[in-house]
Amino acid sequence: MKTQTKTWFITGASKGLGLELVTQLLAKGENVAATSRNKSELEKLVGENQNFLPLEMNLVDEANVAKAISATIEKFGNLDVVVNNAGYGLFGAVEELSDTEARQNFDVNVFGSLNVIRQALPHLRNQKSGHIFNISSIGGYLGNFPGFGIYCATKFAVIGFTEALAEEVKDFNINVTAILPGYFRTNFLNPDSLSIPKNQIDAYQSTRDSQELHEKTINNNQPGDPVKGVAAIIETAAAENPPLHLFLGSDAYALAKNKIESMTSELEEWKKVSVSTDF
């Protein structure tokens, strides 16, 4: 028996994991509404397909997001899986980044996803089913990467609201999963995807070293395969009991495990102080 065709709504679909997700889902015969700031670029990259709805959407304009969700339901009649994939990397020491630069990163990486969630949830609640994937990062679980403080803060925020959201929508039979990828071989570290501060401070040598490492050594040598990463997300969407957190990549797994062990050790070392503050 053929399972019922699902309708997916994917943001940031013109490159990276988003574009690979669109490609694999269409190959499986699923309905895909894909958003980008440039609709013609999406059409060019994906081509014509009766199951494909390319949408030009401004993620930080909630009224515009509402139109995109409505257009999806109008074309396909339903909405089943939402993937909040849109976002961009911001590199710079915390002191270097201006208020405007930091807020713009939060607007896209955090508030953009919240705009989508608010517009999609009434439909998912009404049908009492659905799955929301929020793409975070291993940088949403640990932040000790010089130069990625603000970016990590946005991805920590994604984890925070994902965990709360998962509890809030349980009664509606809606699943929520945070995806925490490690380094995948996408264009994330390319100049057109990774923003750097306008006003750099020479004193931050460790930040400059980290920047050079990411741009010249890590970029194009990432261990993660986007094809396999996307296949894992699609597999998770079909699971009866999907995880709340899904780490992708051997590097993400190792970094998360090290963080857990380090936190456990620190917690026990300072336990006496921690528990001494109760009445």
GROMACS .gro file of C-alpha atoms in nm:
model
  279
    1MET     CA    1   0.000   0.000   0.000
    2LYS     CA    2   0.126   0.345  -0.089
    3THR     CA    3   0.142   0.580   0.206
    4GLN     CA    4  -0.047   0.906   0.179
    5THR     CA    5   0.145   1.185   0.008
    6LYS     CA    6   0.261   1.446   0.258
    7THR     CA    7   0.296   1.817   0.204
    8TRP     CA    8   0.622   1.973   0.320
    9PHE     CA    9   0.686   2.344   0.373
   10ILE     CA   10   1.059   2.425   0.362
   11THR     CA   11   1.225   2.762   0.420
   12GLY     CA   12   1.568   2.856   0.287
   13ALA     CA   13   1.526   2.609   0.002
   14SER     CA   14   1.755   2.758  -0.263
   15LYS     CA   15   2.079   2.607  -0.133
   16GLY     CA   16   2.243   2.371   0.113
   17LEU     CA   17   2.036   2.124   0.311
   18GLY     CA   18   1.715   2.301   0.206
   19LEU     CA   19   1.770   2.246  -0.165
   20GLU     CA   20   1.881   1.886  -0.111
   21LEU     CA   21   1.566   1.827   0.094
   22VAL     CA   22   1.347   1.960  -0.189
   23THR     CA   23   1.526   1.739  -0.440
   24GLN     CA   24   1.493   1.418  -0.239
   25LEU     CA   25   1.131   1.477  -0.143
   26LEU     CA   26   1.020   1.546  -0.500
   27ALA     CA   27   1.198   1.229  -0.610
   28LYS     CA   28   0.982   1.043  -0.356
   29GLY     CA   29   0.664   1.199  -0.494
   30GLU     CA   30   0.595   1.422  -0.195
   31ASN     CA   31   0.436   1.767  -0.223
   32VAL     CA   32   0.689   2.041  -0.158
   33ALA     CA   33   0.630   2.412  -0.099
   34ALA     CA   34   0.974   2.572  -0.097
   35THR     CA   35   1.053   2.929  -0.002
   36SER     CA   36   1.335   3.161  -0.089
   37ARG     CA   37   1.396   3.532  -0.125
   38ASN     CA   38   1.422   3.468  -0.500
   39LYS     CA   39   1.146   3.259  -0.659
   40SER     CA   40   1.300   3.254  -1.008
   41GLU     CA   41   1.621   3.111  -0.866
   42LEU     CA   42   1.424   2.829  -0.706
   43GLU     CA   43   1.243   2.756  -1.032
   44LYS     CA   44   1.573   2.746  -1.216
   45LEU     CA   45   1.737   2.514  -0.964
   46VAL     CA   46   1.451   2.268  -0.926
   47GLY     CA   47   1.269   2.282  -1.259
   48GLU     CA   48   0.903   2.210  -1.323
   49ASN     CA   49   0.721   1.949  -1.118
   50GLN     CA   50   0.349   1.922  -1.048
   51ASN     CA   51   0.430   1.851  -0.683
   52PHE     CA   52   0.649   2.160  -0.648
   53LEU     CA   53   0.538   2.506  -0.534
   54PRO     CA   54   0.817   2.766  -0.537
   55LEU     CA   55   0.739   3.067  -0.320
   56GLU     CA   56   0.912   3.401  -0.279
   57MET     CA   57   0.890   3.481   0.091
   58ASN     CA   58   1.027   3.740   0.327
   59LEU     CA   59   1.086   3.540   0.642
   60VAL     CA   60   1.085   3.841   0.874
   61ASP     CA   61   0.749   3.971   0.744
   62GLU     CA   62   0.482   3.765   0.917
   63ALA     CA   63   0.205   3.878   0.681
   64ASN     CA   64   0.419   3.757   0.391
   65VAL     CA   65   0.477   3.425   0.571
   66ALA     CA   66   0.100   3.390   0.619
   67LYS     CA   67   0.048   3.429   0.244
   68ALA     CA   68   0.302   3.155   0.173
   69ILE     CA   69   0.136   2.912   0.414
   70SER     CA   70  -0.207   2.991   0.264
   71ALA     CA   71  -0.076   2.939  -0.090
   72THR     CA   72   0.063   2.600   0.015
   73ILE     CA   73  -0.270   2.480   0.153
   74GLU     CA   74  -0.458   2.623  -0.143
   75LYS     CA   75  -0.245   2.424  -0.388
   76PHE     CA   76  -0.204   2.096  -0.202
   77GLY     CA   77  -0.502   2.097   0.034
   78ASN     CA   78  -0.300   2.014   0.342
   79LEU     CA   79   0.018   2.081   0.539
   80ASP     CA   80   0.205   1.803   0.718
   81VAL     CA   81   0.572   1.882   0.774
   82VAL     CA   82   0.732   2.221   0.836
   83VAL     CA   83   1.108   2.261   0.809
   84ASN     CA   84   1.250   2.585   0.946
   85ASN     CA   85   1.579   2.570   0.760
   86ALA     CA   86   1.640   2.933   0.660
   87GLY     CA   87   1.923   3.106   0.839
   88TYR     CA   88   2.273   3.237   0.794
   89GLY     CA   89   2.605   3.229   0.973
   90LEU     CA   90   2.743   3.536   1.147
   91PHE     CA   91   3.109   3.543   1.238
   92GLY     CA   92   3.272   3.786   1.479
   93ALA     CA   93   3.372   3.827   1.841
   94VAL     CA   94   3.084   3.932   2.064
   95GLU     CA   95   3.241   4.275   2.118
   96GLU     CA   96   3.299   4.327   1.745
   97LEU     CA   97   2.942   4.276   1.632
   98SER     CA   98   2.715   4.578   1.631
   99ASP     CA   99   2.365   4.577   1.775
  100THR     CA  100   2.227   4.588   1.420
  101GLU     CA  101   2.436   4.290   1.304
  102ALA     CA  102   2.337   4.081   1.607
  103ARG     CA  103   1.968   4.168   1.582
  104GLN     CA  104   1.956   4.086   1.210
  105ASN     CA  105   2.093   3.740   1.285
  106PHE     CA  106   1.826   3.686   1.550
  107ASP     CA  107   1.556   3.823   1.317
  108VAL     CA  108   1.627   3.556   1.055
  109ASN     CA  109   1.752   3.261   1.262
  110VAL     CA  110   1.503   3.291   1.549
  111PHE     CA  111   1.211   3.526   1.482
  112GLY     CA  112   1.177   3.410   1.122
  113SER     CA  113   1.117   3.054   1.241
  114LEU     CA  114   0.868   3.178   1.500
  115ASN     CA  115   0.676   3.360   1.225
  116VAL     CA  116   0.644   3.032   1.034
  117ILE     CA  117   0.546   2.834   1.342
  118ARG     CA  118   0.271   3.079   1.438
  119GLN     CA  119   0.122   3.066   1.088
  120ALA     CA  120   0.151   2.690   1.042
  121LEU     CA  121   0.030   2.571   1.382
  122PRO     CA  122  -0.343   2.656   1.344
  123HIS     CA  123  -0.357   2.417   1.046
  124LEU     CA  124  -0.160   2.143   1.221
  125ARG     CA  125  -0.368   2.177   1.538
  126ASN     CA  126  -0.692   2.163   1.341
  127GLN     CA  127  -0.595   1.836   1.172
  128LYS     CA  128  -0.435   1.703   1.493
  129SER     CA  129  -0.118   1.589   1.320
  130GLY     CA  130   0.207   1.719   1.179
  131HIS     CA  131   0.578   1.751   1.238
  132ILE     CA  132   0.788   2.063   1.283
  133PHE     CA  133   1.163   2.046   1.224
  134ASN     CA  134   1.371   2.337   1.348
  135ILE     CA  135   1.724   2.338   1.209
  136SER     CA  136   1.959   2.440   1.486
  137SER     CA  137   2.329   2.345   1.493
  138ILE     CA  138   2.584   2.172   1.710
  139GLY     CA  139   2.650   2.540   1.790
  140GLY     CA  140   2.309   2.538   1.957
  141TYR     CA  141   2.438   2.288   2.212
  142LEU     CA  142   2.786   2.421   2.278
  143GLY     CA  143   2.918   2.767   2.211
  144ASN     CA  144   3.295   2.743   2.258
  145PHE     CA  145   3.376   2.842   1.901
  146PRO     CA  146   3.563   3.178   1.895
  147GLY     CA  147   3.380   3.415   1.663
  148PHE     CA  148   3.049   3.232   1.663
  149GLY     CA  149   2.902   3.368   1.988
  150ILE     CA  150   2.601   3.549   1.843
  151TYR     CA  151   2.530   3.278   1.586
  152CYS     CA  152   2.545   3.015   1.861
  153ALA     CA  153   2.313   3.230   2.072
  154THR     CA  154   2.053   3.220   1.793
  155LYS     CA  155   2.084   2.843   1.768
  156PHE     CA  156   2.065   2.799   2.147
  157ALA     CA  157   1.743   3.001   2.127
  158VAL     CA  158   1.608   2.762   1.863
  159ILE     CA  159   1.671   2.468   2.098
  160GLY     CA  160   1.499   2.651   2.383
  161PHE     CA  161   1.173   2.725   2.205
  162THR     CA  162   1.177   2.385   2.033
  163GLU     CA  163   1.183   2.204   2.368
  164ALA     CA  164   0.896   2.414   2.502
  165LEU     CA  165   0.697   2.386   2.179
  166ALA     CA  166   0.727   2.007   2.182
  167GLU     CA  167   0.551   1.997   2.521
  168GLU     CA  168   0.288   2.250   2.418
  169VAL     CA  169   0.172   2.064   2.107
  170LYS     CA  170   0.179   1.706   2.239
  171ASP     CA  171  -0.196   1.714   2.297
  172PHE     CA  172  -0.250   1.786   1.927
  173ASN     CA  173  -0.048   1.485   1.810
  174ILE     CA  174   0.218   1.714   1.661
  175ASN     CA  175   0.585   1.614   1.674
  176VAL     CA  176   0.869   1.863   1.706
  177THR     CA  177   1.236   1.789   1.637
  178ALA     CA  178   1.544   2.007   1.661
  179ILE     CA  179   1.815   1.913   1.411
  180LEU     CA  180   2.171   1.980   1.529
  181PRO     CA  181   2.411   1.930   1.237
  182GLY     CA  182   2.787   1.938   1.266
  183TYR     CA  183   2.997   2.053   0.974
  184PHE     CA  184   2.826   1.957   0.646
  185ARG     CA  185   2.976   2.021   0.304
  186THR     CA  186   2.738   2.297   0.200
  187ASN     CA  187   2.800   2.662   0.116
  188PHE     CA  188   2.749   2.770   0.480
  189LEU     CA  189   3.109   2.892   0.513
  190ASN     CA  190   3.119   3.061   0.171
  191PRO     CA  191   3.142   3.443   0.165
  192ASP     CA  192   2.783   3.474   0.036
  193SER     CA  193   2.650   3.282   0.337
  194LEU     CA  194   2.880   3.379   0.625
  195SER     CA  195   2.863   3.743   0.736
  196ILE     CA  196   3.159   3.906   0.910
  197PRO     CA  197   3.160   4.224   1.123
  198LYS     CA  198   3.209   4.561   0.960
  199ASN     CA  199   3.435   4.673   1.243
  200GLN     CA  200   3.690   4.411   1.340
  201ILE     CA  201   3.907   4.449   1.651
  202ASP     CA  202   4.271   4.350   1.599
  203ALA     CA  203   4.313   4.239   1.961
  204TYR     CA  204   4.102   3.928   1.904
  205GLN     CA  205   4.369   3.705   1.754
  206SER     CA  206   4.191   3.381   1.849
  207THR     CA  207   3.885   3.502   1.657
  208ARG     CA  208   4.092   3.586   1.346
  209ASP     CA  209   4.262   3.246   1.369
  210SER     CA  210   3.921   3.078   1.393
  211GLN     CA  211   3.798   3.277   1.094
  212GLU     CA  212   4.095   3.173   0.883
  213LEU     CA  213   4.055   2.811   0.992
  214HIS     CA  214   3.688   2.805   0.889
  215GLU     CA  215   3.733   2.989   0.561
  216LYS     CA  216   4.052   2.822   0.438
  217THR     CA  217   4.073   2.481   0.603
  218ILE     CA  218   3.728   2.361   0.711
  219ASN     CA  219   3.533   2.503   0.415
  220ASN     CA  220   3.492   2.241   0.139
  221ASN     CA  221   3.645   1.977   0.370
  222GLN     CA  222   3.351   1.929   0.604
  223PRO     CA  223   3.292   1.562   0.695
  224GLY     CA  224   2.913   1.574   0.667
  225ASP     CA  225   2.744   1.456   0.346
  226PRO     CA  226   2.432   1.670   0.276
  227VAL     CA  227   2.267   1.385   0.082
  228LYS     CA  228   2.294   1.152   0.382
  229GLY     CA  229   2.198   1.425   0.628
  230VAL     CA  230   1.878   1.502   0.441
  231ALA     CA  231   1.795   1.132   0.406
  232ALA     CA  232   1.824   1.106   0.785
  233ILE     CA  233   1.577   1.394   0.832
  234ILE     CA  234   1.326   1.233   0.593
  235GLU     CA  235   1.365   0.902   0.775
  236THR     CA  236   1.302   1.075   1.106
  237ALA     CA  237   0.982   1.232   0.971
  238ALA     CA  238   0.848   0.881   0.908
  239ALA     CA  239   0.935   0.751   1.256
  240GLU     CA  240   0.654   0.662   1.493
  241ASN     CA  241   0.837   0.820   1.788
  242PRO     CA  242   1.078   1.078   1.647
  243PRO     CA  243   1.345   1.231   1.871
  244LEU     CA  244   1.326   1.579   2.019
  245HIS     CA  245   1.696   1.633   1.939
  246LEU     CA  246   1.869   1.479   1.638
  247PHE     CA  247   2.244   1.534   1.612
  248LEU     CA  248   2.375   1.484   1.259
  249GLY     CA  249   2.736   1.395   1.183
  250SER     CA  250   3.006   1.207   1.372
  251ASP     CA  251   3.158   1.541   1.470
  252ALA     CA  252   2.831   1.664   1.620
  253TYR     CA  253   2.790   1.337   1.809
  254ALA     CA  254   3.143   1.354   1.952
  255LEU     CA  255   3.119   1.722   2.047
  256ALA     CA  256   2.782   1.667   2.218
  257LYS     CA  257   2.912   1.367   2.411
  258ASN     CA  258   3.219   1.562   2.526
  259LYS     CA  259   2.995   1.850   2.641
  260ILE     CA  260   2.776   1.611   2.839
  261GLU     CA  261   3.079   1.455   3.010
  262SER     CA  262   3.233   1.796   3.081
  263MET     CA  263   2.907   1.933   3.224
  264THR     CA  264   2.859   1.624   3.439
  265SER     CA  265   3.211   1.660   3.579
  266GLU     CA  266   3.168   2.032   3.649
  267LEU     CA  267   2.825   1.974   3.802
  268GLU     CA  268   2.962   1.719   4.048
  269GLU     CA  269   3.271   1.929   4.128
  270TRP     CA  270   3.052   2.224   4.228
  271LYS     CA  271   2.762   2.024   4.371
  272LYS     CA  272   2.831   2.138   4.728
  273VAL     CA  273   2.796   2.502   4.626
  274SER     CA  274   2.498   2.436   4.402
  275VAL     CA  275   2.287   2.261   4.665
  276SER     CA  276   2.393   2.494   4.948
  277THR     CA  277   2.160   2.771   4.832
  278ASP     CA  278   1.829   2.608   4.928
  279PHE     CA  279   1.629   2.724   5.235
   0.00000   0.00000   0.00000
